[in-house]
Coordinates of C-alpha atoms in Angstrom, one line a residue:
X25 CA 12.7 -4.5 -9.3
X26 CA 16.1 -3.3 -8.4
X27 CA 16.8 -3.0 -4.7
X28 CA 20.1 -1.1 -5.1
X29 CA 20.0 2.7 -4.5
X30 CA 20.6 4.3 -7.9
X31 CA 20.7 7.9 -8.9
X32 CA 17.8 8.4 -11.3
X33 CA 18.0 10.5 -14.4
X34 CA 15.2 13.1 -14.6
X35 CA 13.6 11.2 -17.4
X36 CA 13.5 8.0 -15.3
X37 CA 11.6 9.6 -12.4
X38 CA 7.8 9.6 -12.2
X39 CA 7.2 13.3 -12.7
X40 CA 4.1 14.9 -11.2
X41 CA 2.8 15.9 -14.6
X42 CA 2.9 12.3 -15.7
X43 CA 0.7 11.2 -12.9
X44 CA -2.4 12.7 -14.7
X45 CA -1.5 10.7 -17.9
X46 CA -0.9 7.6 -15.8
X47 CA -4.2 8.0 -14.1
X48 CA -6.0 8.3 -17.4
X49 CA -4.3 5.2 -18.7
X50 CA -5.1 3.4 -15.4
X51 CA -8.8 4.3 -15.6
X52 CA -8.8 3.3 -19.3
X53 CA -7.3 -0.1 -18.4
X54 CA -9.3 -0.5 -15.2
X55 CA -12.6 1.5 -15.4
X56 CA -13.7 0.1 -12.1
X57 CA -10.7 1.7 -10.5
X58 CA -9.3 -1.7 -9.4
X59 CA -6.3 -3.3 -11.0
X60 CA -6.3 -7.1 -10.8
X61 CA -3.2 -9.2 -11.0
X62 CA -3.7 -10.3 -14.6
X63 CA -4.2 -6.7 -15.6
X64 CA -1.1 -5.7 -13.6
X65 CA 1.0 -8.3 -15.5
X66 CA -0.5 -7.4 -18.9
X67 CA 0.2 -3.7 -18.2
X68 CA 3.9 -4.5 -17.8
X69 CA 4.2 -7.1 -20.5
X70 CA 4.8 -10.1 -18.2
X71 CA 3.6 -13.5 -19.4
X72 CA 2.1 -16.1 -17.1
X73 CA 4.3 -19.2 -16.4
X74 CA 7.6 -17.2 -16.4
X75 CA 9.8 -16.5 -13.4
X76 CA 9.0 -12.9 -13.8
X77 CA 5.3 -13.8 -13.5
X78 CA 6.0 -15.5 -10.1
X79 CA 7.9 -12.4 -8.9
X80 CA 5.1 -10.1 -10.1
X81 CA 2.6 -12.2 -8.0
X82 CA 4.8 -11.4 -5.0
X83 CA 5.1 -7.7 -5.9
X84 CA 1.3 -7.4 -6.4
X85 CA 0.5 -9.0 -3.0
X86 CA 3.0 -6.7 -1.3
X87 CA 1.4 -3.5 -2.7
X88 CA -2.2 -4.7 -2.2
X89 CA -2.1 -3.0 1.2
X90 CA -5.8 -3.8 2.1
X91 CA -5.6 -7.4 0.9
X92 CA -8.6 -7.2 -1.4
X93 CA -6.8 -8.8 -4.3
X94 CA -6.8 -5.6 -6.3
X95 CA -4.6 -2.6 -6.5
X96 CA -6.3 0.8 -6.5
X97 CA -4.6 3.9 -8.1
X98 CA -3.1 5.1 -4.8
X99 CA -1.5 1.7 -4.2
X100 CA -0.3 1.6 -7.8
X101 CA 1.3 5.1 -7.5
X102 CA 2.9 4.2 -4.2
X103 CA 4.5 1.2 -5.8
X104 CA 5.8 3.2 -8.7
X105 CA 7.1 5.9 -6.4
X106 CA 9.0 3.4 -4.3
X107 CA 10.5 1.6 -7.2
X108 CA 11.5 4.8 -9.1
X109 CA 12.5 7.1 -6.3
X110 CA 12.8 5.1 -3.1
X111 CA 15.8 5.0 -0.9
X112 CA 17.8 1.8 -0.5
X113 CA 16.5 1.2 3.0
X114 CA 12.9 1.7 1.9
X115 CA 13.4 -0.7 -1.0
X116 CA 14.9 -3.3 1.3
X117 CA 12.0 -3.0 3.7
X118 CA 9.6 -3.4 0.8
X119 CA 11.6 -6.4 -0.6
X120 CA 11.4 -8.1 2.8
X121 CA 7.6 -7.7 2.6
X122 CA 7.6 -9.3 -0.8
X123 CA 9.7 -12.2 0.5
X124 CA 7.7 -12.7 3.7
X125 CA 5.0 -14.9 2.2
X126 CA 3.1 -15.6 5.4
X127 CA 3.4 -12.0 6.6
X128 CA 4.7 -13.0 10.0
X129 CA 7.6 -10.5 10.1
X130 CA 10.3 -13.1 9.6
X131 CA 11.8 -15.0 6.7
X132 CA 12.3 -18.7 7.1
X133 CA 14.3 -21.0 4.8
X134 CA 11.3 -22.0 2.8
X135 CA 10.2 -18.4 2.1
X136 CA 13.8 -17.4 1.2
X137 CA 14.3 -20.5 -1.0
X138 CA 11.1 -19.7 -2.9
X139 CA 12.2 -16.2 -3.8
X140 CA 15.8 -17.2 -4.4
X141 CA 14.6 -19.8 -6.9
X142 CA 12.6 -17.2 -8.7
X143 CA 15.5 -14.7 -8.7
X144 CA 17.8 -17.5 -9.8
X145 CA 15.6 -18.3 -12.8
X146 CA 15.2 -14.6 -13.8
X147 CA 19.0 -14.0 -13.6
X148 CA 19.7 -17.3 -15.5
X149 CA 17.3 -16.2 -18.2
X150 CA 18.9 -12.8 -18.5
X151 CA 22.4 -14.2 -18.7
X152 CA 23.6 -12.6 -15.5
X153 CA 23.1 -15.7 -13.3
X154 CA 26.6 -17.1 -13.1
X155 CA 28.2 -13.7 -12.3
X156 CA 25.8 -13.2 -9.3
X157 CA 25.6 -16.8 -8.0
X158 CA 29.3 -17.7 -8.5
X159 CA 28.2 -21.2 -9.5
X160 CA 26.2 -21.8 -6.3
X161 CA 23.0 -23.7 -6.3
X162 CA 19.8 -22.0 -5.0
X163 CA 20.1 -23.9 -1.7
X164 CA 23.7 -22.8 -1.3
X165 CA 22.7 -19.2 -2.1
X166 CA 20.0 -19.5 0.7
X167 CA 22.6 -20.7 3.1
X168 CA 25.0 -17.9 2.2
X169 CA 22.2 -15.4 2.8
X170 CA 21.4 -16.9 6.2
X171 CA 25.0 -16.9 7.2
X172 CA 25.3 -13.2 6.2
X173 CA 22.2 -11.8 7.8
X174 CA 20.8 -14.1 10.5
X175 CA 23.0 -12.6 13.2
X176 CA 21.5 -14.5 16.1
X177 CA 21.5 -17.8 14.1
X178 CA 17.9 -18.7 15.1
X179 CA 16.9 -19.8 11.6
X180 CA 14.7 -16.8 11.0
X181 CA 15.6 -13.5 9.4
X182 CA 13.9 -10.4 10.9
X183 CA 13.3 -7.2 9.0
X184 CA 16.2 -5.4 10.9
X185 CA 18.6 -8.3 10.2
X186 CA 17.6 -8.3 6.5
X187 CA 18.0 -4.5 6.1
X188 CA 21.3 -4.2 8.0
X189 CA 22.7 -7.4 6.5
X190 CA 22.0 -6.5 2.9
X191 CA 23.3 -2.9 3.4
X192 CA 26.6 -4.3 4.5
X193 CA 26.9 -7.1 1.9
X194 CA 27.7 -6.0 -1.7
X195 CA 27.3 -9.6 -3.0
X196 CA 23.8 -9.8 -1.5
X197 CA 22.9 -6.4 -2.9
X198 CA 24.0 -7.6 -6.4
X199 CA 22.2 -10.9 -6.1
X200 CA 18.9 -9.2 -5.1
X201 CA 19.2 -6.6 -7.8
X202 CA 16.9 -7.4 -10.7
X203 CA 17.3 -5.5 -14.0
X204 CA 13.7 -4.8 -14.4
X205 CA 13.2 -1.2 -15.6
X206 CA 9.9 -0.1 -14.4
X207 CA 10.3 3.4 -15.6
X208 CA 10.7 1.9 -19.0
X209 CA 7.5 0.0 -18.5
X210 CA 5.7 3.1 -17.5
X211 CA 7.1 5.1 -20.4
X212 CA 6.3 2.4 -22.9
X213 CA 2.8 2.1 -21.5
X214 CA 2.2 5.8 -21.6
X215 CA 3.6 6.0 -25.2
X216 CA 1.3 3.1 -26.3
X217 CA -1.7 4.8 -24.8
X218 CA -0.9 8.2 -26.2
X219 CA -0.4 6.8 -29.7
X220 CA -3.9 5.3 -29.8

């Protein structure tokens, strides 16, 4: 999910009239009204055992707001809305939530290293890894991030440090930006459902 603020073309935005079609496809896929992680991955064509799958696990947990291991339609639409139309600060706040594995409001080196390793693998697989990492190892990337955003040098990155640090650091914005195109996923899924 790209964290960079981008101007969306009208066809990339989740239009209100598409929500009805999206709801129909959601209910067809999940008649119970609950979307489970394996269905979420299948809906977006993500295979288990890939770096993208690990990242989708984190995304799913971040949008499962009531922590019931499912995503209802409201949570699903909230996720799509943020990804497709959200402001940079909102996306950064959400990204922090994805990265904060123990949900304590702070990122430690282990949490950051886990997500950096996932992002590193995704970027390497897409061919954009060397441009973003400048030949750095994942551990060196973690250290660079900590130096850039941990302003009080306490070994923990707070939400405010993360948001402000990333907003001021183009290299970090570029590293965190993943070239997933969720609007394409939604469009392909809707086209597939409509062609049945």
